[in-house]
CSV table of C-alpha atoms in Angstrom, one decimal:
chain,number,residue,atom,x,y,z
A,1,UNK,CA,26.5,-40.4,-73.8
A,2,UNK,CA,25.4,-43.9,-72.8
A,3,UNK,CA,21.9,-44.7,-71.5
A,4,UNK,CA,19.2,-47.6,-71.1
A,5,UNK,CA,16.2,-48.4,-72.5
A,6,UNK,CA,12.7,-46.9,-71.4
A,7,UNK,CA,10.5,-48.3,-68.8
A,8,UNK,CA,7.1,-47.9,-68.2
A,9,UNK,CA,5.1,-47.4,-65.3
A,10,UNK,CA,2.0,-46.6,-64.4
A,11,UNK,CA,0.8,-44.8,-61.2
A,12,UNK,CA,-2.4,-44.7,-59.8
A,13,UNK,CA,-4.4,-43.1,-57.6
A,14,UNK,CA,-4.9,-42.9,-53.8
A,15,UNK,CA,-6.8,-47.0,-51.9
A,16,UNK,CA,-9.6,-45.9,-51.0
A,17,UNK,CA,-10.8,-47.7,-48.0
A,18,UNK,CA,-14.4,-49.1,-48.2
A,19,UNK,CA,-14.8,-51.3,-45.6
A,20,UNK,CA,-14.5,-52.6,-42.4
A,21,UNK,CA,-15.2,-55.9,-40.9
A,22,UNK,CA,-15.4,-57.4,-37.6
A,23,UNK,CA,-16.4,-60.6,-35.6
A,24,UNK,CA,-15.6,-61.5,-32.1
A,25,UNK,CA,-14.0,-64.9,-31.2
A,26,UNK,CA,-17.7,-65.4,-28.8
A,27,UNK,CA,-20.8,-63.1,-27.8
A,28,UNK,CA,-21.6,-64.0,-24.1
A,29,UNK,CA,-18.3,-64.5,-21.7
A,30,UNK,CA,-17.6,-64.7,-17.7
A,31,UNK,CA,-16.2,-62.1,-15.9
A,32,UNK,CA,-12.3,-61.8,-17.1
A,33,UNK,CA,-12.5,-63.8,-19.8
A,34,UNK,CA,-11.1,-62.3,-23.3
A,35,UNK,CA,-12.2,-62.3,-26.6
A,36,UNK,CA,-11.0,-61.8,-30.5
A,37,UNK,CA,-12.1,-59.4,-32.2
A,38,UNK,CA,-10.9,-60.4,-36.5
A,39,UNK,CA,-11.8,-58.7,-39.4
A,40,UNK,CA,-10.9,-57.1,-43.0
A,41,UNK,CA,-9.7,-54.0,-44.0
A,42,UNK,CA,-11.0,-53.6,-47.8
A,43,UNK,CA,-10.2,-51.2,-50.5
A,44,UNK,CA,-13.3,-50.1,-53.1
A,45,UNK,CA,-12.3,-52.8,-54.6
A,46,UNK,CA,-12.4,-55.3,-52.5
A,47,UNK,CA,-8.4,-55.8,-51.7
A,48,UNK,CA,-7.0,-55.8,-49.0
A,49,UNK,CA,-5.2,-52.7,-47.9
A,50,UNK,CA,-2.2,-54.4,-45.6
A,51,UNK,CA,0.3,-51.9,-43.5
A,52,UNK,CA,-2.4,-49.9,-42.3
A,53,UNK,CA,-3.0,-49.3,-38.5
A,54,UNK,CA,-6.8,-49.3,-37.3
A,55,UNK,CA,-7.9,-48.4,-33.9
A,56,UNK,CA,-10.2,-50.9,-31.6
A,57,UNK,CA,-13.1,-48.8,-30.1
A,58,UNK,CA,-15.4,-50.0,-27.2
A,59,UNK,CA,-17.7,-47.5,-25.8
A,60,UNK,CA,-16.4,-44.6,-28.3
A,61,UNK,CA,-13.4,-44.7,-26.4
A,62,UNK,CA,-10.0,-46.0,-28.7
A,63,UNK,CA,-8.6,-48.8,-26.7
A,64,UNK,CA,-5.8,-50.4,-28.5
A,65,UNK,CA,-4.7,-49.9,-32.1
A,66,UNK,CA,-3.0,-52.8,-34.8
A,67,UNK,CA,-1.7,-53.0,-38.3
A,68,UNK,CA,-2.9,-55.0,-40.6
A,69,UNK,CA,-1.0,-58.1,-42.5
A,70,UNK,CA,0.0,-58.2,-45.8
A,71,UNK,CA,-3.6,-59.3,-46.9
A,72,UNK,CA,-6.3,-56.4,-44.3
A,73,UNK,CA,-6.8,-58.3,-42.3
A,74,UNK,CA,-6.7,-57.8,-38.9
A,75,UNK,CA,-6.7,-59.5,-35.0
A,76,UNK,CA,-7.3,-58.1,-32.1
A,77,UNK,CA,-7.6,-59.8,-28.4
A,78,UNK,CA,-8.8,-58.2,-25.0
A,79,UNK,CA,-9.4,-58.9,-21.5
A,80,UNK,CA,-13.5,-57.3,-19.4
A,81,UNK,CA,-13.2,-57.1,-16.2
A,82,UNK,CA,-16.0,-55.7,-15.4
A,83,UNK,CA,-19.4,-57.4,-16.4
A,84,UNK,CA,-22.4,-55.5,-19.2
A,85,UNK,CA,-22.9,-55.0,-21.7
A,86,UNK,CA,-19.6,-53.7,-24.2
A,87,UNK,CA,-20.3,-51.7,-27.8
A,88,UNK,CA,-16.5,-53.0,-30.3
A,89,UNK,CA,-15.4,-51.2,-33.6
A,90,UNK,CA,-12.6,-50.7,-35.7
A,91,UNK,CA,-11.7,-46.6,-37.3
A,92,UNK,CA,-9.8,-46.3,-39.7
A,93,UNK,CA,-7.1,-43.6,-38.8
A,94,UNK,CA,-8.6,-41.2,-41.8
A,95,UNK,CA,-12.1,-42.0,-40.6
A,96,UNK,CA,-13.2,-43.0,-43.9
A,97,UNK,CA,-14.7,-45.8,-41.6
């Protein structure tokens, strides 16, 4: 019987999300205009978490989901058809942030 030499591997625990940042391309627009929101999804070591689904909320209601890039970045563009004040935030699918 012939077998290969062993290969050493290291298995670490699950990634623990630590933060989601958000920035808006504008904070005041005219009715019917769009704003792009961008940010980063980072683990507790400060590294980006790629391939994660994040949910965008407007006034507490989920309006869309986005998937993070390999480096943990995301972008979401929303159009606001009505005048008013809006609270926009982003959350992960596990509720950790």
